[in-house]
Coordinates of C-alpha atoms in Angstrom, one line a residue:
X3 CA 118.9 112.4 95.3
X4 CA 117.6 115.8 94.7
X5 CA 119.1 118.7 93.0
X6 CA 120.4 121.1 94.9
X7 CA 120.2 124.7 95.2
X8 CA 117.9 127.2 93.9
X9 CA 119.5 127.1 90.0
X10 CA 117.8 123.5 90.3
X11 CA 114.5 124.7 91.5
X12 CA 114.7 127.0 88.5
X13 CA 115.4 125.0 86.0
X14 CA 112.9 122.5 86.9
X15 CA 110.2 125.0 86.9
X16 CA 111.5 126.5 83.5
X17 CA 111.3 123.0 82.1
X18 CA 107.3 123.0 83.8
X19 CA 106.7 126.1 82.1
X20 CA 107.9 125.3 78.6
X21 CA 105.5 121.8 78.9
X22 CA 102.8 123.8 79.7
X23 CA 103.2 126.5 76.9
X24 CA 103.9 123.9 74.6
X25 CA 100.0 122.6 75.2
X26 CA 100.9 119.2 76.4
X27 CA 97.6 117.7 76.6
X28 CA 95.9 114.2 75.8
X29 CA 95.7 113.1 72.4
X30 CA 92.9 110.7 70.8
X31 CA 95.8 109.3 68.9
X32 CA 99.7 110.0 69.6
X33 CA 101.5 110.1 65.8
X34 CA 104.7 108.4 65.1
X35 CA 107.1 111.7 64.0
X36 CA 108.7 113.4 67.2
X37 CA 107.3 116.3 68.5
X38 CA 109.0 119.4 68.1
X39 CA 110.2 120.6 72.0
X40 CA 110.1 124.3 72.6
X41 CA 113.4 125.8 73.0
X42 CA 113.3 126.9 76.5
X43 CA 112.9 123.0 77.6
X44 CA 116.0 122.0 75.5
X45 CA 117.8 124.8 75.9
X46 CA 117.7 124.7 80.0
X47 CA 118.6 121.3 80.1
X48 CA 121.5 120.2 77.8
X49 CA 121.7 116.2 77.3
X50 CA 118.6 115.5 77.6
X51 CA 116.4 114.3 74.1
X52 CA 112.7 114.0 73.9
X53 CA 112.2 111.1 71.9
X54 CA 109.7 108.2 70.8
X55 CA 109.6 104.7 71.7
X56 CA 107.8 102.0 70.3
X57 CA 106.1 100.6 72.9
X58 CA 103.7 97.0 73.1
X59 CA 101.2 96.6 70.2
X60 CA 103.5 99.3 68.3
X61 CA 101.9 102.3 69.8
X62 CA 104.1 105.7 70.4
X63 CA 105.4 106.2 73.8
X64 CA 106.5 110.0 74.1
X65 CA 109.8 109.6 76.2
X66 CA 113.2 111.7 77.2
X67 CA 116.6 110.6 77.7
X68 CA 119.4 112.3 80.4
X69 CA 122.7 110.7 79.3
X70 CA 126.1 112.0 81.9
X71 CA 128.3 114.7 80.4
X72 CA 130.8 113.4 78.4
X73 CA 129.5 110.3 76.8
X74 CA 131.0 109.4 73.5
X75 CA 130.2 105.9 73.3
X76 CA 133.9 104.4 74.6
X77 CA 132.0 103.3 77.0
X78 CA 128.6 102.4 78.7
X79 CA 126.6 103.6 82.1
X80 CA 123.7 102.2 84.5
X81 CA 120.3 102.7 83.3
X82 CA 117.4 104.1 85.1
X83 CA 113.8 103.7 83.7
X84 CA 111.1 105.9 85.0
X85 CA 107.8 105.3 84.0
X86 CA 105.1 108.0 84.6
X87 CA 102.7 108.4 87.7
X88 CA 98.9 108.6 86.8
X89 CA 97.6 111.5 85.1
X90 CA 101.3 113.0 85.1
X91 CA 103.3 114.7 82.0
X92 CA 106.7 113.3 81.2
X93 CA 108.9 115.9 82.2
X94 CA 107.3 114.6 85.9
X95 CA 111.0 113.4 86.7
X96 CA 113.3 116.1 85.3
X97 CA 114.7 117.4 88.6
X98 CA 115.7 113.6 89.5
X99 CA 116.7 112.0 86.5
X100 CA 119.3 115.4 85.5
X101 CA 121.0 114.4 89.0
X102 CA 120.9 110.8 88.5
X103 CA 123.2 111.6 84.5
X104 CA 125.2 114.2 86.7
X105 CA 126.0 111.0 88.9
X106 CA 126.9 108.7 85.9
X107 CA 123.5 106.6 84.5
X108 CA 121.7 106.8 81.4
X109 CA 117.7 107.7 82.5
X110 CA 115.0 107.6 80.2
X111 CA 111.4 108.7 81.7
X112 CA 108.4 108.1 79.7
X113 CA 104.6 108.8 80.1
X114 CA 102.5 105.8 80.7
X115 CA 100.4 104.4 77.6
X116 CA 97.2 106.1 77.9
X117 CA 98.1 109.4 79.1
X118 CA 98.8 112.8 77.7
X119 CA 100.4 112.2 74.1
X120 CA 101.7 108.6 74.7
X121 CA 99.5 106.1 72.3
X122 CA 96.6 103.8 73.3
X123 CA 94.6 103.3 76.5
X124 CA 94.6 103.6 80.1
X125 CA 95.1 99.7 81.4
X126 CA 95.8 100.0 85.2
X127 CA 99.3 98.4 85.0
X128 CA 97.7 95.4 82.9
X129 CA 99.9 93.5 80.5
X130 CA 100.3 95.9 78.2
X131 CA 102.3 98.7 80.3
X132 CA 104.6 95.5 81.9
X133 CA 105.6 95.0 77.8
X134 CA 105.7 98.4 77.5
X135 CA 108.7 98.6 80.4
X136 CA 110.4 95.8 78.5
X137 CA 110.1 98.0 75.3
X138 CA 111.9 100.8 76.5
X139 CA 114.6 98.7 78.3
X140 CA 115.3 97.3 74.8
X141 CA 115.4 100.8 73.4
X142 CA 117.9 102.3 75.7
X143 CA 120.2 99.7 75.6
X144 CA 120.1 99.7 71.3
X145 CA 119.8 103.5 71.5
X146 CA 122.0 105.1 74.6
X147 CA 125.6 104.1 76.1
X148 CA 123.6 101.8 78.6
X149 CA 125.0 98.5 80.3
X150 CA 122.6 95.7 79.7
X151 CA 124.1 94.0 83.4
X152 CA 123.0 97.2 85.3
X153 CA 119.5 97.9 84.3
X154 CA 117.3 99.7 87.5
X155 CA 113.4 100.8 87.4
X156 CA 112.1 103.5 89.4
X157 CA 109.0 105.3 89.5
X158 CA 106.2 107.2 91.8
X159 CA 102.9 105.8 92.5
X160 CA 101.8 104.5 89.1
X161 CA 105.3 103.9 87.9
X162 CA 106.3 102.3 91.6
X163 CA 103.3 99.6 90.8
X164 CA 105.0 99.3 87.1
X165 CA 108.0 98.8 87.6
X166 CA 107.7 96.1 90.9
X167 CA 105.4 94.7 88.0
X168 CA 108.5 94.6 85.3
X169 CA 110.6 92.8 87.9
X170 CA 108.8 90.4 88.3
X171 CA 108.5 89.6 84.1
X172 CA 112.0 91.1 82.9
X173 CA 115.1 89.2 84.2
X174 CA 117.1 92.8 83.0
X175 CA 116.0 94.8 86.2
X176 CA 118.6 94.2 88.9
X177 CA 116.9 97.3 91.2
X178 CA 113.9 98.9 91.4
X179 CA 112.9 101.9 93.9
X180 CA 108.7 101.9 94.1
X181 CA 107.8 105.0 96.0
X182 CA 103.6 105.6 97.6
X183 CA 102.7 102.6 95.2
X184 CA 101.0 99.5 95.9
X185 CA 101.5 95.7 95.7
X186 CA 98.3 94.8 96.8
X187 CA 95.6 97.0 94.3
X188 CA 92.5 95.3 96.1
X189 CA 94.0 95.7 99.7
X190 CA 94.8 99.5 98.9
X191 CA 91.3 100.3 97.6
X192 CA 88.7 97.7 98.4
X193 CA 90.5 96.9 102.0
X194 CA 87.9 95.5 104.7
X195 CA 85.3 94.8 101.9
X196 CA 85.1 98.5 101.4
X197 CA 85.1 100.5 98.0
X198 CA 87.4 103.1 98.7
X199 CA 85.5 105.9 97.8
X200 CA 87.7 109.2 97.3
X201 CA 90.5 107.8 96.1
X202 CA 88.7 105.8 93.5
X203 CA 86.9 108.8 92.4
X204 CA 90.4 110.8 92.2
X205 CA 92.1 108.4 90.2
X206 CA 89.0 108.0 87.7
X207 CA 88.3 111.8 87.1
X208 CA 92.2 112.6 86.9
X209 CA 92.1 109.4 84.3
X210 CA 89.5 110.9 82.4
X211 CA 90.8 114.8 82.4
X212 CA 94.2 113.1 80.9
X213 CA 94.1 110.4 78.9
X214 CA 92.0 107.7 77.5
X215 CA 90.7 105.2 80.0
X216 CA 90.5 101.5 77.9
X217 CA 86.7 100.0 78.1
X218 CA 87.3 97.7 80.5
X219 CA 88.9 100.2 82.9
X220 CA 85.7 101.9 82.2
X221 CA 83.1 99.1 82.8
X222 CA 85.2 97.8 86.0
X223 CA 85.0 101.5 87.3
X224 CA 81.4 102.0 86.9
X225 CA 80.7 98.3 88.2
X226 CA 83.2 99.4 91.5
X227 CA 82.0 102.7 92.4
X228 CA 78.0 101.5 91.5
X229 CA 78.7 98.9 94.6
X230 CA 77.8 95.8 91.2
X231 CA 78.1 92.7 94.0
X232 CA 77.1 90.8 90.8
X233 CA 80.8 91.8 88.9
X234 CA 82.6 91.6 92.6
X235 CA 84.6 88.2 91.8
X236 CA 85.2 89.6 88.1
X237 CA 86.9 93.0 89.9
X238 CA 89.5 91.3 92.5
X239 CA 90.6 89.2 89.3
X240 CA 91.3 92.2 87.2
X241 CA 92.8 93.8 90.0
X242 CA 95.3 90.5 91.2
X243 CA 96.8 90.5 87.5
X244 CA 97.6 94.0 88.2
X245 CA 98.7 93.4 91.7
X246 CA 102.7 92.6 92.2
X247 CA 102.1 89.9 95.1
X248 CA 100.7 87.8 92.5
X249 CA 103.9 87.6 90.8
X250 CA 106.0 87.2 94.1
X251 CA 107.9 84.4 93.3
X252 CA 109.0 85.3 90.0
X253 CA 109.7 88.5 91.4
X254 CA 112.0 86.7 94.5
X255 CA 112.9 84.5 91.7
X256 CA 114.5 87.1 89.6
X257 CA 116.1 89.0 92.6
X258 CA 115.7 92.1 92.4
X259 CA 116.9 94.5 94.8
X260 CA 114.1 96.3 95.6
X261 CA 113.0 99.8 97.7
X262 CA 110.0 100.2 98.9
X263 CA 108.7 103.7 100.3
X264 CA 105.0 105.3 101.1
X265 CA 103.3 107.2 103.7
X266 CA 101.5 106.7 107.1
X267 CA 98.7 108.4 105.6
X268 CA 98.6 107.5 102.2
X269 CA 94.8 107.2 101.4
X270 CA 95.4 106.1 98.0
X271 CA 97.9 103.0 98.6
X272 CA 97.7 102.3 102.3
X273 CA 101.0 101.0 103.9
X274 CA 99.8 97.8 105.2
X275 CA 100.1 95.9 101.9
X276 CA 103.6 97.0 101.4
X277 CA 105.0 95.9 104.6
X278 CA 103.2 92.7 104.2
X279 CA 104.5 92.7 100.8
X280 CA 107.7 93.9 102.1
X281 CA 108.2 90.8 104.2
X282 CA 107.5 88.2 101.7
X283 CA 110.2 89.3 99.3
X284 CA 113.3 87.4 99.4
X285 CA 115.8 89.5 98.0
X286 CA 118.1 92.6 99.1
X287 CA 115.0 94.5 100.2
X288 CA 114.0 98.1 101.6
X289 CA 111.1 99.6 103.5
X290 CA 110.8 103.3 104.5
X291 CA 107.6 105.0 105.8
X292 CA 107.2 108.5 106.5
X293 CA 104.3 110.9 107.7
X294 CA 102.1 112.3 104.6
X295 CA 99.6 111.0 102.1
X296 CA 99.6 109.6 98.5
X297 CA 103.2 110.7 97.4
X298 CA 103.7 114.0 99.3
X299 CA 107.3 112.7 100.4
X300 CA 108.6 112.3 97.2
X301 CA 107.0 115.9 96.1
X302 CA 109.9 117.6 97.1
X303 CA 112.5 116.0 95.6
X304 CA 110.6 116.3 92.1
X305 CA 110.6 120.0 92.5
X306 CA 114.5 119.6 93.0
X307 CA 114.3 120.9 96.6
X308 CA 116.5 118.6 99.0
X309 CA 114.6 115.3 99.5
X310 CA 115.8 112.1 102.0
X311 CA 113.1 109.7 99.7
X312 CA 115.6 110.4 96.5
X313 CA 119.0 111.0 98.0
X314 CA 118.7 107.1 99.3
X315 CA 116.9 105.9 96.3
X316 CA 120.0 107.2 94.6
X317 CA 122.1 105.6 96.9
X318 CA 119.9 102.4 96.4
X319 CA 120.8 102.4 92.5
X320 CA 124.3 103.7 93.5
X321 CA 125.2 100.3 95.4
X322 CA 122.9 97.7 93.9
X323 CA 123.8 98.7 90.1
X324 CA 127.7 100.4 90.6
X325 CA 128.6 98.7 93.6
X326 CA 129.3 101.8 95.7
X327 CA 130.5 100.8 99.3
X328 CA 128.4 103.6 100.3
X329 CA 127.2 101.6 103.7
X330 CA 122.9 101.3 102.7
X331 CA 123.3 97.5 102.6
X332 CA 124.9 97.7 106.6
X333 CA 121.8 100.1 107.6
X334 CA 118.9 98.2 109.2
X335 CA 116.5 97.5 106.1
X336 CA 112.9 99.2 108.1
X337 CA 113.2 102.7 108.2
X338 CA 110.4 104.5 109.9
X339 CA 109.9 108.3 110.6
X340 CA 107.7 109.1 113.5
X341 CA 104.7 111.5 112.3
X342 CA 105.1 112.7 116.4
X343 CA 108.5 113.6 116.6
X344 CA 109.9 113.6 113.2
X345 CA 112.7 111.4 114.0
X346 CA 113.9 108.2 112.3
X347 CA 113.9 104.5 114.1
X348 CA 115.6 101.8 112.4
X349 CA 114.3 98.0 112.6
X350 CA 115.6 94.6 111.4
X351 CA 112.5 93.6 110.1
X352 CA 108.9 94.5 109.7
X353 CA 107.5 92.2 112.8
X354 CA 109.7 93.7 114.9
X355 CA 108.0 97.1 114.6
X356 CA 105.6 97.1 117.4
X357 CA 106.5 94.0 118.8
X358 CA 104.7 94.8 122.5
X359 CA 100.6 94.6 122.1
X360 CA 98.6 96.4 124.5
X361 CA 95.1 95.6 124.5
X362 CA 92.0 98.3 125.1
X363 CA 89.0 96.1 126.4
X364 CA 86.1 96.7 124.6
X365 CA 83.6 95.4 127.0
X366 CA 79.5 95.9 127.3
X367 CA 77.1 95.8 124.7
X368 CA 76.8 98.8 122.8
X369 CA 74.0 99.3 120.1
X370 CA 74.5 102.1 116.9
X371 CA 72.2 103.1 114.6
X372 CA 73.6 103.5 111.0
X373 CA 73.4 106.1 108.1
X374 CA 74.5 108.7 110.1
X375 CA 78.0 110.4 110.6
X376 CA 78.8 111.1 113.9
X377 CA 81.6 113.3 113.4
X378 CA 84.2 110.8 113.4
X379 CA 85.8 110.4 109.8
X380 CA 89.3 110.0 108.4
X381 CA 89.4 113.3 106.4
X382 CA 89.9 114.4 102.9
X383 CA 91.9 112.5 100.5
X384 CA 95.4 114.1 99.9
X385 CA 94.4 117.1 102.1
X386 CA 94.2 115.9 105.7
X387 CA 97.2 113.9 105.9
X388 CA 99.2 116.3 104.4
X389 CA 98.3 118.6 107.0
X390 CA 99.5 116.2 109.6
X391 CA 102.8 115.9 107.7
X392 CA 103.5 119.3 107.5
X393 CA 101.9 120.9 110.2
X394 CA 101.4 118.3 112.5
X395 CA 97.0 118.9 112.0
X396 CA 95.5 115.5 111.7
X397 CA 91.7 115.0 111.8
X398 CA 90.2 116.0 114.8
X399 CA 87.0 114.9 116.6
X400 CA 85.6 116.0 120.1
X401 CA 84.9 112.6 121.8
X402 CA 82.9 113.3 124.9
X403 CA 80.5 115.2 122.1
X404 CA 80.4 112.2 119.4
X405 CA 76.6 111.2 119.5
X406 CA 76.5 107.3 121.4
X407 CA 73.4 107.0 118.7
X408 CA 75.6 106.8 115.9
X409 CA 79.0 105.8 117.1
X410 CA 80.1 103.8 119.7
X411 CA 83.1 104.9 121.9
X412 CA 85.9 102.2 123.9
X413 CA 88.4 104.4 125.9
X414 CA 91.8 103.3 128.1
X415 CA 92.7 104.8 130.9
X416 CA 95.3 107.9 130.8
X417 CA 98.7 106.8 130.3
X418 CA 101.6 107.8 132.8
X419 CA 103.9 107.7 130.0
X420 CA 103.8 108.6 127.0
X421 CA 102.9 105.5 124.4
X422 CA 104.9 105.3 120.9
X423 CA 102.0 103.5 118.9
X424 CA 104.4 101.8 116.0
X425 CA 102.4 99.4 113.1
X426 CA 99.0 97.9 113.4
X427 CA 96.6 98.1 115.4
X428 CA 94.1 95.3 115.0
X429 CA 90.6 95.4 116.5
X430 CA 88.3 92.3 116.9
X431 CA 85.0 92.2 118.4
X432 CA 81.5 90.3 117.6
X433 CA 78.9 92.1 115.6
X434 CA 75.5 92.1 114.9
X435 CA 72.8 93.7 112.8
X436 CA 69.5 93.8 112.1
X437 CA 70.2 94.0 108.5
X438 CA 72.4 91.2 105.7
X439 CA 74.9 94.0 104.9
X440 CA 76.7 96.4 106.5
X441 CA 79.9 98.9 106.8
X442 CA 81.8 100.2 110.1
X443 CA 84.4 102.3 110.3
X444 CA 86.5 102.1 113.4
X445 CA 88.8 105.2 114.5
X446 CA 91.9 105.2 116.8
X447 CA 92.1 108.5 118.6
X448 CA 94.9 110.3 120.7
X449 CA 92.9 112.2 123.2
X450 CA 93.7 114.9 125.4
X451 CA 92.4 116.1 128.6
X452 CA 90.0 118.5 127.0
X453 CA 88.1 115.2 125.2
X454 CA 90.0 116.7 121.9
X455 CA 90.8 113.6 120.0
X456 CA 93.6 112.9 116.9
X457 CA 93.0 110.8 114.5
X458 CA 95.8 108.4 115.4
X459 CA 94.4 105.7 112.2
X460 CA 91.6 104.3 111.0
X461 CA 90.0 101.6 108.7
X462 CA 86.3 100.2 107.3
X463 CA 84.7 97.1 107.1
X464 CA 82.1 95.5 105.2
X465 CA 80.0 92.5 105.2
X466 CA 77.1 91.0 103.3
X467 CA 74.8 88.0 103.2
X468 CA 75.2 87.8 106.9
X469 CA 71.5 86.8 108.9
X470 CA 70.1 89.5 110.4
X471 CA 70.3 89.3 114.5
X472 CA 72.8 86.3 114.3
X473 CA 76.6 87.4 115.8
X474 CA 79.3 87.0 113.9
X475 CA 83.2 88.0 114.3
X476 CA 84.9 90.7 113.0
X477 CA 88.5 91.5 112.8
X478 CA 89.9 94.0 111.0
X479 CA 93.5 95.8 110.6
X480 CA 93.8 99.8 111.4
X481 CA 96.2 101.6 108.4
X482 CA 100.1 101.3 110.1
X483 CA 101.3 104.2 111.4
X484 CA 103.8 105.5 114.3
X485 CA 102.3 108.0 116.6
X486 CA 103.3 109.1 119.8
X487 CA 100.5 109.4 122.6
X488 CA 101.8 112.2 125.4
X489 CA 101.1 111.2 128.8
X490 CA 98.3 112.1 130.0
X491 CA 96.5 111.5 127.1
X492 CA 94.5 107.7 126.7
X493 CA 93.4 106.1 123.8
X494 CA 89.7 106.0 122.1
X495 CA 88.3 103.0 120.2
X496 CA 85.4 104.9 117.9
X497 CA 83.1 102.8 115.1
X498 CA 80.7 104.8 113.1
X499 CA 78.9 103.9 110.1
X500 CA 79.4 106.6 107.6
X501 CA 82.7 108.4 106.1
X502 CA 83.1 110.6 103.4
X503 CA 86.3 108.7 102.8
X504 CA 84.5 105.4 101.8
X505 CA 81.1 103.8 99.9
X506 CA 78.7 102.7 102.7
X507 CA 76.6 99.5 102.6
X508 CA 74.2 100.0 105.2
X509 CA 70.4 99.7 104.5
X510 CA 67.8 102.6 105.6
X511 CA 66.8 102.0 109.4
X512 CA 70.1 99.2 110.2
X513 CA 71.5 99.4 113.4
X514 CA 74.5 97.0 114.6
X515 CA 75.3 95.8 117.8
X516 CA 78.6 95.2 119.3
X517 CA 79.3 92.8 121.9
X518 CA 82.1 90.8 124.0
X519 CA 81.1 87.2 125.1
X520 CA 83.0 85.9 127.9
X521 CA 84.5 83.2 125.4
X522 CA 85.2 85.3 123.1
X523 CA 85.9 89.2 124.7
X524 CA 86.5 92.1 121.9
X525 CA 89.5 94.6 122.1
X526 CA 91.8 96.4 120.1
X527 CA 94.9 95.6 120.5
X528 CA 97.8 98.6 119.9
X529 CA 101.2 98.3 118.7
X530 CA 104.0 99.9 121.1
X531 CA 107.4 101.0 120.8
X532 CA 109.7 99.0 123.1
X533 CA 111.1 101.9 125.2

């Protein structure tokens, strides 16, 4: 639902401009009396009012509100609440809620307790921020022409994990679009046992630069990124309460219909737990993926440059709250768009995404030492995926010249035909080392004639207490993706020990040994495309 044209664009940007000259920046403590808005922001967008909200615990919540042209209270409109992403200033969703009043709802966006001048602390979608949602439903419907029966939730990254959060606790919400968010917060950044290093780090410093982390965000960080095994239990606790599988039935319960959309790449919320998610929800349901990283799809479309993600979360909110016959409820539910070809496939379900496995023997025993980077890694956080999104440049790695010392290599034949890799890949194999803990990372490649591979996905593992020299089994998920191997290409199994893009647990000197008993033989199996 973006706005078109280039007097959108500009608008938008005048509206960034007047934020920034205004000195938006973080507050110790955000006061009750409005702020004054400069003049060009007003003035470029008519309708819209900045305003405050009381938000849980009585704290300030700085807020603005798009109501449709012509609204003299004879009658009332859909609502659309838009909670801020992390580290962003409220005027994040001007370009989307302006189309959205031009289309007939009442929008109110606000910034996320914590941040920039909202009041109080940074709580990771705890409690508070769930009451705060239900706060500013109640204020829009005292406050603006909106229809308490037709009350929707929307947001980007921080605000997608918010507002699946509010459906599940506020019986109001009849739809919610959550776009690159998570449902799972342990699975997106302690997956496989493994503190996800660069994303963590983002998230923290961008906390700290704009708002006011609470002390227990603070403590749990330092105890997560110092690798505290002591606080492990006490960290997937505080992350479940903020995680929105926990609340799954009442969320089913309530009925929400809910869109879900994020990237293959997204290195901040991986897709895996929102398919999984995805398929455990019982209600009218949605699930698009699309090549990029953490929220580079819906970038776009907050800019106001034309944007697929928001013209169907518009026509989302247009049938599940107005009940436009505008034919998204007919459409098969998985949407996926191919990071090889661009091009969208349409599925009745999750499962049946990838339905044919193909297995890659992983056969021999093959011995690595650790502590080492071979060359192999999943890239930058943000960065390399984006790359692959728009210019089609994922992570490279030349496999004939990856060192066998540090990484161990599995490869399938070439392919006749070209093989449409489509959800995840799964490897499982038996492991041992000559140290209690460890971390792996295993790569899928795309490689070409040349020994030129492409990152294709990836994934780490981790694992402590084990007894040194005694095998044990692993089995881990790759990140979901859709990726199109050429012909003549084959695939490449790779597991190193080190990456940039995570915290490694292997002790000075460990080396780990892979192996496939006879009872028990080790592959990876891959995910294809029926043809």
């Amino acid at each position: 639902m973006p706005l078109r044209g280039t007097t959108a664009a500009a608008t938008t940007a005048a509206v960034l401009l007047a934020g920034t000259a205004a000195g938006v920046a973080p507050t110790a403590q955000a006061t009750a009396a409005p702020a004054q808005q400069p003049a060009a922001a007003t003035d470029a967008l008519p309708g819209v009012r900045f305003v405050d909200i009381a938000g849980d615990g009585g704290i300030v919540l700085k807020a603005n509100v798009f109501t449709p042209a012509g609204a003299d209270g004879s009658r009332t409109y859909p609502v659309i609440v838009l909670p801020t992403s992390w580290a962003t200033p409220q005027i994040e969703y001007v370009a989307q809620a302006k189309k959205l009043a031009d289309s007939g709802y009442v929008v109110v966006s606000y910034n996320s307790r914590g941040f920039w001048q909202s009041g109080g602390n940074i709580e990771v979608a705890g409690p508070p921020d769930i009451a705060d949602a239900s706060k500013v439903i109640d204020w829009a419907l005292a406050n603006t022409p909106a229809d308490p029966r037709k009350v929707g939730m929307a947001g980007v990254s921080y605000g997608a994990g918010i507002s699946l959060l509010a459906a599940g606790h506020d019986k109001r919400i009849k739809a919610v679009v959550a776009l690159s968010g998570w449902a799972d917060l342990i699975d997106s950044i302690y997956s496989g046992r493994t503190q996800h290093l660069q994303a963590a780090a983002l998230l923290s410093g961008a906390g700290e630069l704009t708002g006011r982390p609470s002390p227990e965000l603070q403590q749990t960080m330092k105890d997560f990124l110092g690798s505290n095994l002591a606080k492990e239990q006490d960290m997937i606790e505080w992350g479940r309460k903020r995680s929105p599988v926990t609340y799954l039935d009442q969320i089913n319960k309530n009925g929400s219909a809910i869109m879900l959309g994020n990237a293959w790449g997204d290195t901040v919320f991986p897709p895996n737990q929102y398919a999984d998610f995805y398929e455990k929800l019982t209600g009218p349901k949605r699930l698009e993926l699309r090549p990029g990283d953490h929220a580079t799809a819906e970038a776009t479309g907050l800019l106001g440059l034309p944007s697929d993600v928001w013209t169907n979360a518009q026509r989302w909110f247009d049938h599940h709250l107005n009940g436009a016959a505008n034919g998204i409820d007919g459409e098969q539910p998985v949407q996926l768009k191919s990071r090889s070809t661009g091009a969208y496939e349409s599925y009745p379900d999750w499962k049946s995404v990838g339905a044919n496995q193909r297995k890659i023997a992983m056969g021999g025993i093959k011995t690595i030492r650790a502590n080492v980077d071979s060359g192999a890694n999943g890239g930058i956080v943000l960065l390399s995926n984006a790359l692959d999104q728009f210019l089609k440049l994922p992570p490279v790695a030349s496999v004939p010249l990856l060192p066998r010392t540090y990484a161990s290599v599995w490869q399938s034949e070439r392919y006749a035909e070209p093989q449409r890799v489509r959800g995840t890949a799964r490897v499982h194999t038996t492991l041992s080392s000559t140290k209690s803990s460890g971390t792996l990372v295993a790569y899928l490649y795309d490689v070409g004639p040349l020994g030129l591979g492409k990152l294709v996905s990836n994934a780490p593992y981790t694992f402590h207490d084990r007894t040194p020299g005694q095998p044990f089994p692993v089995d881990l998920e790759l990140f979901s993706t859709a990726y199109d191997v050429p012909a003549g290409h084959r695939l490449a199994l790779v597991i190193d020990t080190v990456d940039p893009l995570y915290i490694e647990h292997n002790p000075s000197g460990a080396q780990l040994t892979f192996s496939s008993p006879e009872s028990d033989p080790s592959y990876v199996s891959v995910p294809l495309r029926d043809k």
